[in-house]
Amino acid sequence: MATSGGAGPQEAALKIVGEADDEAARTYVFRGEDHTLGNALRHVLMRQKDVEFCGYSVPHPSEPFVHVRLQTTGAPARAVLDDGLKQLGGICDALAAQLDKAEGLAETRKRSDSQGTAFPGPGRALENARRLADRME
Amino acid sequence: MASYAVEDRSVRAIPANEPEVTGDYAAHVSKTMKLEITHADDETVEFDLSGVDVSFANALRRIMLAEVPTMAIETVYVEQNEGVVQDEVLAHRLGLVPIAADPRDFEELLDPEDATDANTIVFGLEVRAPPNTRPNPIPSARRVDRLPGTPLPHQDSDDEEEARKPGGHLHTTKVYSGDLKWLPQGEQEAFLAGRPVKPVHDDILLAKLRPGQSIVLEAHGRKGIGQDHAKFSPVSTAAYRMRAVVEVSDDDVPPYVPVKRPSIFDEDASPDCTARSRPHAAHACKVCEPLLSKPSSENFADKVRLTRRGDHFLFRVETAGQLAPLRIVRDAVAVLKAKCDHWRRELEVAGGGLSEAA
């Protein structure tokens, strides 16, 4: 989905800022991204090995940039960021798999059926919510 | 604000069950993550997502609102518009009509000049109000002479009823979204066989016409995201709340507290009931103060602790009609995944060097 980027010719989609002689500290400027990716990526990076510091900011709400600052204990920041993105993608895969399972349609899911709504009936929590609702006056 | 019942609404930054640092974080999360669909119908899906961080849950929510693509009318070519609704207002209203079309069938249209059958859907709208075939029974001079508020002497109800029928001078023709006719372009009829493109609702009022007026136009739709324009947003609601944790420190707390809405302590609760033994009550709990109601004894407040879990989210997603609700969730996950892949590629392209401008 080319929602991100929209890389204009004038400016690179990804800008990398830092000192040439220190690979362990970098600021990555993502074009076309916001808190959606910034915060989720920050969280994942903070759980990575070798990360000393990670923070993100959106310098101005009407400019389409998010800055992610990454400082490691020595490993190249680039490799850590790459792994962080991989891990975040991995979490998405895990959720997609859980959705398949929850829908119970993992094998039979077809493209043409995707507009339909065929999932197993509501679970126990719905019954409980209904019971509670019945008691409302 | 009374604060006796609720203390510590804060959320722990890192849930206690999560290790500080891990080599393979995705593997860890895929073990802790749990998804349960608690309700699903044609318009709504409710599910519990637990074992993930709030940043991930929020990313999903934000993507569902603003970054899941749908199709909507973008450009309107007005051939004739004689109604009171001006061209630009009519075009805006057309844009807001939800269109049932699978965005995966289409490519993105970046420049209107590049419109092809792969990225554009076309609707025709032609409504002609029947002309006034009956003469106006009210002579204009009589209108002028009439005192304000005085009923027209000869205009009884039968006349008016007659005049409101087609052909009458008071007849109003309504233009509905159902009047939009899909005009398949190029190969569309073939690759959209069995899945015709149409407005989700046929009864959205777009304009009203006087006798003899007409609207003739062609509307072109494209793929877009809510970030670009709210008309592309596939949801009317995409929200989560955190699951409540109710801790009762003393079993002497009376199980029945009279309140007017579902409570953690409601009427048929058995005497030995505690919040711990009734997890579903915590599920419904919205952590609001009236929930605990007025304590029946003064000591009650000290015995109940209401907090929220930082890693358990109760999602509710309502579709605006273009996509099935669970499909929106699916697409949101796919969009986030695509973002990760996209930026990994960009990182590879950028190489190990620094960008020119610091």
Short mmCIF file of C-alpha atoms in Angstrom, two decimals:
data_model
loop_
_atom_site.label_atom_id
_atom_site.label_comp_id
_atom_site.label_asym_id
_atom_site.label_seq_id
_atom_site.Cartn_x
_atom_site.Cartn_y
_atom_site.Cartn_z
CA MET A 1 0.00 0.00 0.00
CA ALA A 2 1.72 3.11 -1.14
CA THR A 3 0.12 5.19 1.58
CA SER A 4 3.47 5.86 3.12
CA GLY A 5 6.25 7.55 1.35
CA GLY A 6 4.75 9.28 -1.60
CA ALA A 7 8.40 9.97 -2.12
CA GLY A 8 8.62 13.19 -4.05
CA PRO A 9 11.66 13.69 -6.22
CA GLN A 10 12.73 16.65 -4.11
CA GLU A 11 13.20 14.75 -0.88
CA ALA A 12 14.09 11.18 -0.02
CA ALA A 13 11.43 9.03 1.66
CA LEU A 14 13.87 8.09 4.39
CA LYS A 15 16.39 10.55 5.71
CA ILE A 16 19.22 9.39 7.95
CA VAL A 17 20.86 11.85 10.28
CA GLY A 18 23.84 11.22 12.52
CA GLU A 19 27.62 11.32 12.91
CA ALA A 20 29.57 9.39 10.29
CA ASP A 21 32.01 7.97 12.83
CA ASP A 22 29.32 6.72 15.23
CA GLU A 23 27.12 4.02 13.73
CA ALA A 24 25.39 3.43 17.03
CA ALA A 25 23.39 6.66 17.05
CA ARG A 26 21.05 7.73 14.29
CA THR A 27 17.93 9.77 13.73
CA TYR A 28 15.67 8.37 11.04
CA VAL A 29 13.21 10.73 9.37
CA PHE A 30 10.28 8.87 7.82
CA ARG A 31 8.36 10.79 5.22
CA GLY A 32 4.59 10.32 5.11
CA GLU A 33 4.40 8.66 8.50
CA ASP A 34 2.99 9.81 11.84
CA HIS A 35 2.30 8.53 15.35
CA THR A 36 0.80 5.35 13.88
CA LEU A 37 4.16 3.93 12.86
CA GLY A 38 6.29 6.14 15.11
CA ASN A 39 4.94 4.99 18.44
CA ALA A 40 4.54 1.34 17.48
CA LEU A 41 8.09 1.22 16.12
CA ARG A 42 9.47 3.04 19.14
CA HIS A 43 7.91 0.47 21.43
CA VAL A 44 9.31 -2.47 19.49
CA LEU A 45 12.79 -0.90 19.30
CA MET A 46 12.79 -0.34 23.05
CA ARG A 47 12.32 -4.08 23.48
CA GLN A 48 15.27 -4.91 21.24
CA LYS A 49 18.63 -6.02 22.46
CA ASP A 50 21.43 -3.46 22.38
CA VAL A 51 19.08 -0.48 22.49
CA GLU A 52 20.20 2.21 24.88
CA PHE A 53 17.67 4.82 23.93
CA CYS A 54 14.77 5.14 21.51
CA GLY A 55 12.30 7.95 21.14
CA TYR A 56 10.15 9.46 18.43
CA SER A 57 8.61 12.80 17.65
CA VAL A 58 6.42 14.49 15.09
CA PRO A 59 8.12 17.89 14.88
CA HIS A 60 5.14 19.64 13.31
CA PRO A 61 1.58 18.28 13.00
CA SER A 62 1.10 19.64 9.49
CA GLU A 63 4.34 18.28 8.10
CA PRO A 64 4.35 14.61 7.09
CA PHE A 65 7.46 13.54 8.99
CA VAL A 66 8.19 11.44 12.01
CA HIS A 67 11.64 11.38 13.59
CA VAL A 68 12.83 8.22 15.29
CA ARG A 69 15.96 8.57 17.39
CA LEU A 70 17.85 5.37 18.05
CA GLN A 71 20.96 4.92 20.18
CA THR A 72 22.46 1.51 20.77
CA THR A 73 25.06 0.15 23.15
CA GLY A 74 27.38 -0.44 20.20
CA ALA A 75 25.62 -2.36 17.46
CA PRO A 76 24.97 -0.46 14.22
CA ALA A 77 21.69 1.41 14.56
CA ARG A 78 20.81 0.46 11.01
CA ALA A 79 20.74 -3.26 11.78
CA VAL A 80 18.72 -2.67 14.93
CA LEU A 81 16.14 -0.57 13.08
CA ASP A 82 15.90 -3.19 10.35
CA ASP A 83 15.31 -5.87 12.94
CA GLY A 84 12.78 -3.67 14.72
CA LEU A 85 10.77 -3.26 11.52
CA LYS A 86 11.00 -6.99 10.99
CA GLN A 87 9.72 -7.65 14.49
CA LEU A 88 6.81 -5.23 14.08
CA GLY A 89 5.93 -6.97 10.82
CA GLY A 90 6.16 -10.27 12.69
CA ILE A 91 3.60 -9.07 15.22
CA CYS A 92 1.29 -8.16 12.33
CA ASP A 93 1.72 -11.68 10.92
CA ALA A 94 0.90 -13.15 14.31
CA LEU A 95 -2.29 -11.09 14.52
CA ALA A 96 -3.27 -12.00 10.96
CA ALA A 97 -2.87 -15.66 11.89
CA GLN A 98 -4.99 -15.15 15.00
CA LEU A 99 -7.66 -13.46 12.89
CA ASP A 100 -7.69 -16.47 10.59
CA LYS A 101 -8.08 -18.75 13.56
CA ALA A 102 -10.78 -16.64 15.16
CA GLU A 103 -12.70 -16.50 11.95
CA GLY A 104 -12.34 -20.22 11.49
CA LEU A 105 -12.07 -19.63 7.80
CA ALA A 106 -8.34 -19.84 7.30
CA GLU A 107 -8.50 -22.48 4.59
CA THR A 108 -11.77 -21.67 2.92
CA ARG A 109 -11.30 -17.94 2.78
CA LYS A 110 -11.65 -16.83 -0.80
CA ARG A 111 -11.15 -13.51 -2.38
CA SER A 112 -14.67 -13.36 -3.70
CA ASP A 113 -16.12 -14.12 -0.27
CA SER A 114 -14.24 -11.36 1.44
CA GLN A 115 -17.23 -9.05 1.43
CA GLY A 116 -19.28 -11.60 3.33
CA THR A 117 -19.53 -11.93 7.08
CA ALA A 118 -19.30 -15.56 7.98
CA PHE A 119 -17.75 -16.14 11.34
CA PRO A 120 -18.64 -18.40 14.20
CA GLY A 121 -21.37 -17.18 16.48
CA PRO A 122 -20.69 -14.73 19.23
CA GLY A 123 -18.75 -16.04 22.16
CA ARG A 124 -19.42 -16.26 25.83
CA ALA A 125 -18.62 -12.65 26.44
CA LEU A 126 -21.55 -11.57 24.31
CA GLU A 127 -23.94 -13.65 26.38
CA ASN A 128 -22.57 -12.03 29.46
CA ALA A 129 -22.91 -8.56 27.98
CA ARG A 130 -26.51 -9.35 27.02
CA ARG A 131 -27.30 -10.57 30.50
CA LEU A 132 -25.90 -7.38 31.91
CA ALA A 133 -27.84 -5.32 29.41
CA ASP A 134 -31.07 -7.08 30.37
CA ARG A 135 -30.63 -5.85 33.86
CA MET A 136 -30.46 -2.29 32.70
CA GLU A 137 -33.59 -0.37 33.41
CA MET B 1 -15.61 14.93 41.48
CA ALA B 2 -15.95 12.11 43.93
CA SER B 3 -12.84 10.03 44.05
CA TYR B 4 -13.74 7.47 46.68
CA ALA B 5 -14.31 4.57 44.35
CA VAL B 6 -11.61 4.78 41.78
CA GLU B 7 -7.97 5.04 42.39
CA ASP B 8 -4.98 4.68 40.14
CA ARG B 9 -6.37 4.93 36.64
CA SER B 10 -2.86 4.96 35.35
CA VAL B 11 -1.55 2.35 33.02
CA ARG B 12 1.77 0.68 33.59
CA ALA B 13 4.26 1.59 30.92
CA ILE B 14 5.41 -1.99 30.56
CA PRO B 15 2.99 -4.72 31.54
CA ALA B 16 4.42 -6.79 34.36
CA ASN B 17 4.43 -10.03 32.37
CA GLU B 18 6.63 -8.60 29.65
CA PRO B 19 10.36 -8.98 29.78
CA GLU B 20 12.41 -5.82 29.46
CA VAL B 21 14.52 -6.96 26.55
CA THR B 22 14.19 -9.89 24.25
CA GLY B 23 16.01 -11.17 21.24
CA ASP B 24 12.96 -12.08 19.22
CA TYR B 25 10.19 -9.77 20.32
CA ALA B 26 7.69 -10.86 17.67
CA ALA B 27 7.98 -14.48 18.82
CA HIS B 28 7.37 -13.37 22.38
CA VAL B 29 4.31 -11.31 21.42
CA SER B 30 2.84 -14.04 19.25
CA LYS B 31 2.83 -16.22 22.36
CA THR B 32 1.19 -13.63 24.62
CA MET B 33 -1.20 -12.25 22.00
CA LYS B 34 -4.77 -13.43 22.24
CA LEU B 35 -7.69 -12.52 20.06
CA GLU B 36 -11.32 -13.33 20.75
CA ILE B 37 -14.25 -12.16 18.68
CA THR B 38 -17.02 -11.43 21.14
CA HIS B 39 -19.60 -10.13 18.73
CA ALA B 40 -19.96 -10.01 14.97
CA ASP B 41 -22.74 -9.00 12.65
CA ASP B 42 -23.00 -7.33 9.24
CA GLU B 43 -22.11 -3.91 10.55
CA THR B 44 -20.11 -4.39 13.73
CA VAL B 45 -17.37 -6.53 15.12
CA GLU B 46 -16.24 -6.51 18.73
CA PHE B 47 -13.14 -8.32 19.79
CA ASP B 48 -10.73 -8.62 22.67
CA LEU B 49 -7.08 -8.19 21.82
CA SER B 50 -4.75 -8.92 24.68
CA GLY B 51 -1.06 -9.44 25.19
CA VAL B 52 0.01 -6.59 22.93
CA ASP B 53 1.30 -3.15 23.73
CA VAL B 54 -0.95 -0.12 23.65
CA SER B 55 1.15 1.37 20.84
CA PHE B 56 0.28 -1.57 18.60
CA ALA B 57 -3.42 -1.45 19.48
CA ASN B 58 -3.45 2.27 18.81
CA ALA B 59 -1.65 1.85 15.50
CA LEU B 60 -4.37 -0.58 14.42
CA ARG B 61 -7.09 1.82 15.49
CA ARG B 62 -5.48 4.75 13.68
CA ILE B 63 -4.98 2.72 10.51
CA MET B 64 -8.60 1.56 10.50
CA LEU B 65 -9.73 5.18 10.73
CA ALA B 66 -7.36 6.76 8.26
CA GLU B 67 -5.33 4.32 6.18
CA VAL B 68 -7.49 1.43 5.02
CA PRO B 69 -8.32 2.13 1.37
CA THR B 70 -11.83 2.21 -0.05
CA MET B 71 -13.48 3.48 -3.22
CA ALA B 72 -15.39 6.77 -3.35
CA ILE B 73 -16.57 9.28 -5.91
CA GLU B 74 -13.89 11.89 -6.50
CA THR B 75 -14.66 13.77 -9.72
CA VAL B 76 -18.09 14.79 -10.99
CA TYR B 77 -18.69 15.99 -14.55
CA VAL B 78 -21.96 17.91 -14.47
CA GLU B 79 -23.75 18.08 -17.79
CA GLN B 80 -26.89 19.66 -16.46
CA ASN B 81 -28.00 20.66 -12.97
CA GLU B 82 -31.14 22.71 -12.67
CA GLY B 83 -31.90 21.86 -9.05
CA VAL B 84 -31.38 24.15 -6.06
CA VAL B 85 -28.39 22.11 -4.93
CA GLN B 86 -25.37 23.75 -6.50
CA ASP B 87 -22.89 21.73 -8.54
CA GLU B 88 -20.13 21.76 -5.92
CA VAL B 89 -22.49 20.86 -3.09
CA LEU B 90 -23.99 18.04 -5.13
CA ALA B 91 -20.49 16.79 -6.02
CA HIS B 92 -19.54 16.82 -2.34
CA ARG B 93 -22.66 14.88 -1.40
CA LEU B 94 -21.92 12.31 -4.11
CA GLY B 95 -18.43 11.90 -2.71
CA LEU B 96 -19.80 10.98 0.69
CA VAL B 97 -21.96 8.12 -0.64
CA PRO B 98 -20.39 4.81 0.47
CA ILE B 99 -19.61 2.66 -2.56
CA ALA B 100 -19.63 -1.13 -2.38
CA ALA B 101 -16.54 -1.99 -4.38
CA ASP B 102 -13.55 -4.04 -3.32
CA PRO B 103 -10.54 -1.69 -3.29
CA ARG B 104 -8.27 -4.68 -3.98
CA ASP B 105 -9.76 -4.85 -7.46
CA PHE B 106 -8.37 -1.43 -8.28
CA GLU B 107 -5.10 0.39 -8.51
CA GLU B 108 -4.39 3.82 -7.15
CA LEU B 109 -5.08 6.79 -9.37
CA LEU B 110 -2.41 9.41 -8.83
CA ASP B 111 -3.25 11.73 -11.73
CA PRO B 112 -6.82 12.11 -13.11
CA GLU B 113 -5.25 12.13 -16.57
CA ASP B 114 -4.22 8.50 -16.07
CA ALA B 115 -7.76 7.20 -15.52
CA THR B 116 -8.26 3.68 -16.85
CA ASP B 117 -10.61 0.80 -16.11
CA ALA B 118 -8.05 -0.45 -13.59
CA ASN B 119 -8.29 2.60 -11.33
CA THR B 120 -11.58 4.38 -11.99
CA ILE B 121 -15.24 3.50 -11.56
CA VAL B 122 -17.87 5.48 -13.42
CA PHE B 123 -21.45 6.21 -12.43
CA GLY B 124 -24.10 7.93 -14.48
CA LEU B 125 -26.86 9.93 -12.85
CA GLU B 126 -29.80 11.13 -14.90
CA VAL B 127 -32.99 12.28 -13.22
CA ARG B 128 -35.60 14.37 -15.01
CA ALA B 129 -38.51 15.63 -12.97
CA PRO B 130 -41.86 15.35 -14.80
CA PRO B 131 -42.88 18.74 -16.12
CA ASN B 132 -45.83 20.63 -14.73
CA THR B 133 -48.73 19.57 -16.93
CA ARG B 134 -51.46 21.22 -14.87
CA PRO B 135 -51.80 24.95 -14.80
CA ASN B 136 -51.14 26.72 -11.55
CA PRO B 137 -54.61 27.23 -10.09
CA ILE B 138 -53.64 30.34 -8.16
CA PRO B 139 -53.66 33.53 -10.17
CA SER B 140 -50.61 35.54 -9.34
CA ALA B 141 -52.64 38.67 -8.56
CA ARG B 142 -54.51 36.82 -5.83
CA ARG B 143 -51.23 35.93 -4.18
CA VAL B 144 -50.20 39.53 -3.98
CA ASP B 145 -53.53 40.72 -2.62
CA ARG B 146 -53.64 38.10 0.07
CA LEU B 147 -52.92 39.24 3.61
CA PRO B 148 -50.09 37.33 5.24
CA GLY B 149 -51.42 34.27 7.03
CA THR B 150 -54.78 34.29 5.28
CA PRO B 151 -55.48 30.94 3.62
CA LEU B 152 -55.99 30.96 -0.13
CA PRO B 153 -59.80 30.86 -0.45
CA HIS B 154 -60.15 28.35 -3.25
CA GLN B 155 -57.18 26.10 -2.44
CA ASP B 156 -58.66 23.22 -0.47
CA SER B 157 -56.75 20.12 0.55
CA ASP B 158 -57.88 18.07 -2.44
CA ASP B 159 -56.30 20.55 -4.76
CA GLU B 160 -53.01 20.42 -2.95
CA GLU B 161 -52.95 16.65 -2.89
CA GLU B 162 -53.55 16.64 -6.60
CA ALA B 163 -50.85 19.23 -7.16
CA ARG B 164 -48.27 17.13 -5.30
CA LYS B 165 -48.72 14.20 -7.64
CA PRO B 166 -46.42 13.81 -10.67
CA GLY B 167 -47.36 16.44 -13.20
CA GLY B 168 -48.66 18.80 -10.55
CA HIS B 169 -46.98 22.11 -9.91
CA LEU B 170 -46.09 21.17 -6.32
CA HIS B 171 -44.61 17.79 -7.17
CA THR B 172 -41.10 17.25 -5.80
CA THR B 173 -38.78 14.74 -7.42
CA LYS B 174 -36.20 13.28 -5.06
CA VAL B 175 -32.80 12.19 -6.30
CA TYR B 176 -31.44 9.22 -4.36
CA SER B 177 -28.10 7.43 -4.30
CA GLY B 178 -29.99 4.49 -5.82
CA ASP B 179 -30.33 6.54 -9.00
CA LEU B 180 -26.58 6.24 -9.55
CA LYS B 181 -26.07 3.77 -12.35
CA TRP B 182 -22.76 1.98 -12.60
CA LEU B 183 -21.26 2.22 -16.08
CA PRO B 184 -18.67 -0.57 -16.40
CA GLN B 185 -15.58 0.53 -18.28
CA GLY B 186 -13.26 -1.60 -20.40
CA GLU B 187 -12.67 -4.99 -18.80
CA GLN B 188 -14.57 -4.15 -15.62
CA GLU B 189 -17.66 -6.12 -16.52
CA ALA B 190 -15.48 -9.21 -16.85
CA PHE B 191 -13.26 -8.91 -13.78
CA LEU B 192 -16.09 -7.66 -11.56
CA ALA B 193 -18.54 -10.31 -12.74
CA GLY B 194 -20.95 -11.16 -9.94
CA ARG B 195 -19.74 -8.27 -7.82
CA PRO B 196 -21.37 -5.22 -9.32
CA VAL B 197 -20.20 -1.82 -8.11
CA LYS B 198 -23.05 0.07 -6.46
CA PRO B 199 -23.85 2.46 -3.64
CA VAL B 200 -24.12 0.66 -0.29
CA HIS B 201 -27.43 2.38 0.43
CA ASP B 202 -30.03 3.21 -2.21
CA ASP B 203 -31.96 5.67 -0.08
CA ILE B 204 -29.52 8.50 0.52
CA LEU B 205 -31.21 11.73 -0.55
CA LEU B 206 -28.92 13.73 -2.81
CA ALA B 207 -31.13 16.53 -4.15
CA LYS B 208 -34.74 17.59 -4.73
CA LEU B 209 -36.12 18.82 -8.05
CA ARG B 210 -39.06 21.03 -9.00
CA PRO B 211 -41.22 19.94 -11.95
CA GLY B 212 -39.32 20.14 -15.19
CA GLN B 213 -35.86 20.38 -13.60
CA SER B 214 -33.20 17.79 -14.29
CA ILE B 215 -29.80 16.55 -13.20
CA VAL B 216 -27.51 14.82 -15.67
CA LEU B 217 -23.97 14.02 -14.64
CA GLU B 218 -21.16 11.51 -14.68
CA ALA B 219 -19.30 10.68 -11.48
CA HIS B 220 -15.84 9.11 -11.40
CA GLY B 221 -14.67 7.21 -8.33
CA ARG B 222 -11.19 6.23 -7.29
CA LYS B 223 -9.35 4.47 -4.50
CA GLY B 224 -8.24 6.53 -1.52
CA ILE B 225 -7.62 6.59 2.22
CA GLY B 226 -9.24 8.45 5.10
CA GLN B 227 -6.09 10.48 5.63
CA ASP B 228 -6.76 12.08 2.25
CA HIS B 229 -10.48 12.64 2.76
CA ALA B 230 -12.87 11.35 5.43
CA LYS B 231 -15.18 9.97 2.72
CA PHE B 232 -12.63 7.18 2.18
CA SER B 233 -12.68 6.10 5.82
CA PRO B 234 -14.23 2.62 6.00
CA VAL B 235 -15.40 2.93 9.61
CA SER B 236 -17.96 4.95 11.44
CA THR B 237 -16.38 3.84 14.72
CA ALA B 238 -13.09 2.19 15.45
CA ALA B 239 -12.29 2.40 19.13
CA TYR B 240 -10.96 0.40 22.03
CA ARG B 241 -11.10 0.62 25.76
CA MET B 242 -8.94 -1.05 28.34
CA ARG B 243 -10.27 -3.92 30.34
CA ALA B 244 -11.05 -3.08 33.91
CA VAL B 245 -9.48 -4.80 36.85
CA VAL B 246 -11.64 -4.93 39.92
CA GLU B 247 -9.97 -5.95 43.12
CA VAL B 248 -12.00 -6.49 46.24
CA SER B 249 -9.85 -6.66 49.31
CA ASP B 250 -12.51 -7.75 51.72
CA ASP B 251 -15.25 -10.29 51.18
CA ASP B 252 -17.44 -8.38 53.59
CA VAL B 253 -18.22 -5.94 50.83
CA PRO B 254 -21.95 -6.17 50.23
CA PRO B 255 -22.56 -7.91 46.91
CA TYR B 256 -25.63 -5.85 46.20
CA VAL B 257 -25.37 -2.16 45.69
CA PRO B 258 -28.44 -0.58 44.14
CA VAL B 259 -27.47 1.10 40.91
CA LYS B 260 -29.35 1.88 37.73
CA ARG B 261 -26.99 0.25 35.31
CA PRO B 262 -24.97 -2.94 35.06
CA SER B 263 -22.65 -3.02 37.97
CA ILE B 264 -19.87 -5.16 39.17
CA PHE B 265 -22.16 -5.80 42.12
CA ASP B 266 -25.59 -6.44 40.74
CA GLU B 267 -28.78 -7.85 41.99
CA ASP B 268 -28.51 -11.58 41.56
CA ALA B 269 -24.97 -11.73 42.79
CA SER B 270 -24.63 -14.45 45.38
CA PRO B 271 -23.39 -13.45 48.81
CA ASP B 272 -19.98 -14.95 48.23
CA CYS B 273 -19.56 -13.17 44.91
CA THR B 274 -16.49 -11.08 44.42
CA ALA B 275 -15.26 -9.42 41.32
CA ARG B 276 -12.59 -12.09 41.14
CA SER B 277 -15.26 -14.78 40.75
CA ARG B 278 -17.14 -12.81 38.12
CA PRO B 279 -14.67 -11.90 35.42
CA HIS B 280 -17.35 -11.01 32.87
CA ALA B 281 -18.46 -8.14 35.08
CA ALA B 282 -15.03 -6.65 34.81
CA HIS B 283 -15.33 -7.14 31.07
CA ALA B 284 -18.37 -4.87 30.92
CA CYS B 285 -16.89 -2.44 33.39
CA LYS B 286 -16.13 0.96 31.95
CA VAL B 287 -14.28 2.17 35.03
CA CYS B 288 -16.62 5.00 35.69
CA GLU B 289 -17.38 6.21 39.14
CA PRO B 290 -21.17 5.75 39.08
CA LEU B 291 -20.50 2.08 38.44
CA LEU B 292 -19.60 1.59 42.03
CA SER B 293 -22.48 3.82 43.00
CA LYS B 294 -22.89 5.31 46.42
CA PRO B 295 -21.27 2.98 48.91
CA SER B 296 -23.78 1.46 51.26
CA SER B 297 -21.29 1.59 54.04
CA GLU B 298 -18.57 4.11 54.61
CA ASN B 299 -15.86 1.48 54.59
CA PHE B 300 -16.81 0.25 51.14
CA ALA B 301 -14.53 2.60 49.30
CA ASP B 302 -11.44 1.32 51.03
CA LYS B 303 -12.11 -2.24 49.95
CA VAL B 304 -12.51 -1.86 46.22
CA ARG B 305 -9.78 -0.98 43.79
CA LEU B 306 -10.59 -0.21 40.18
CA THR B 307 -7.75 -0.14 37.67
CA ARG B 308 -7.21 -0.97 34.03
CA ARG B 309 -5.07 -3.53 32.34
CA GLY B 310 -2.49 -1.98 30.10
CA ASP B 311 -2.36 -4.87 27.65
CA HIS B 312 -5.97 -5.92 27.12
CA PHE B 313 -8.09 -3.99 24.64
CA LEU B 314 -11.79 -4.25 23.92
CA PHE B 315 -12.18 -3.17 20.33
CA ARG B 316 -15.36 -2.11 18.63
CA VAL B 317 -15.36 -1.55 14.88
CA GLU B 318 -18.43 -0.38 12.98
CA THR B 319 -18.26 -0.30 9.22
CA ALA B 320 -19.51 2.59 7.14
CA GLY B 321 -20.66 -0.02 4.63
CA GLN B 322 -17.93 -0.34 2.01
CA LEU B 323 -16.16 -3.29 3.65
CA ALA B 324 -17.21 -6.04 6.05
CA PRO B 325 -16.15 -5.08 9.58
CA LEU B 326 -13.68 -7.91 10.06
CA ARG B 327 -12.22 -7.21 6.64
CA ILE B 328 -11.36 -3.70 7.88
CA VAL B 329 -9.40 -5.18 10.78
CA ARG B 330 -7.65 -7.54 8.39
CA ASP B 331 -6.79 -4.75 6.00
CA ALA B 332 -5.46 -2.61 8.86
CA VAL B 333 -3.08 -5.39 9.86
CA ALA B 334 -2.01 -5.73 6.24
CA VAL B 335 -1.39 -1.98 5.95
CA LEU B 336 0.84 -1.95 9.05
CA LYS B 337 2.72 -4.97 7.75
CA ALA B 338 3.14 -3.25 4.38
CA LYS B 339 4.54 -0.18 6.11
CA CYS B 340 7.18 -2.31 7.84
CA ASP B 341 8.17 -4.01 4.59
CA HIS B 342 8.21 -0.70 2.76
CA TRP B 343 10.57 0.95 5.23
CA ARG B 344 12.85 -2.07 5.36
CA ARG B 345 13.24 -1.73 1.60
CA GLU B 346 13.82 2.00 1.91
CA LEU B 347 16.46 1.36 4.55
CA GLU B 348 18.18 -1.07 2.24
CA VAL B 349 18.08 1.43 -0.62
CA ALA B 350 19.48 4.18 1.61
CA GLY B 351 22.44 1.96 2.51
CA GLY B 352 24.69 2.58 5.44
CA GLY B 353 25.46 6.22 4.66
CA LEU B 354 23.96 9.43 5.94
CA SER B 355 21.61 11.71 4.05
CA GLU B 356 23.19 14.80 2.50
CA ALA B 357 21.42 17.49 4.46
CA ALA B 358 21.75 17.22 8.22
#
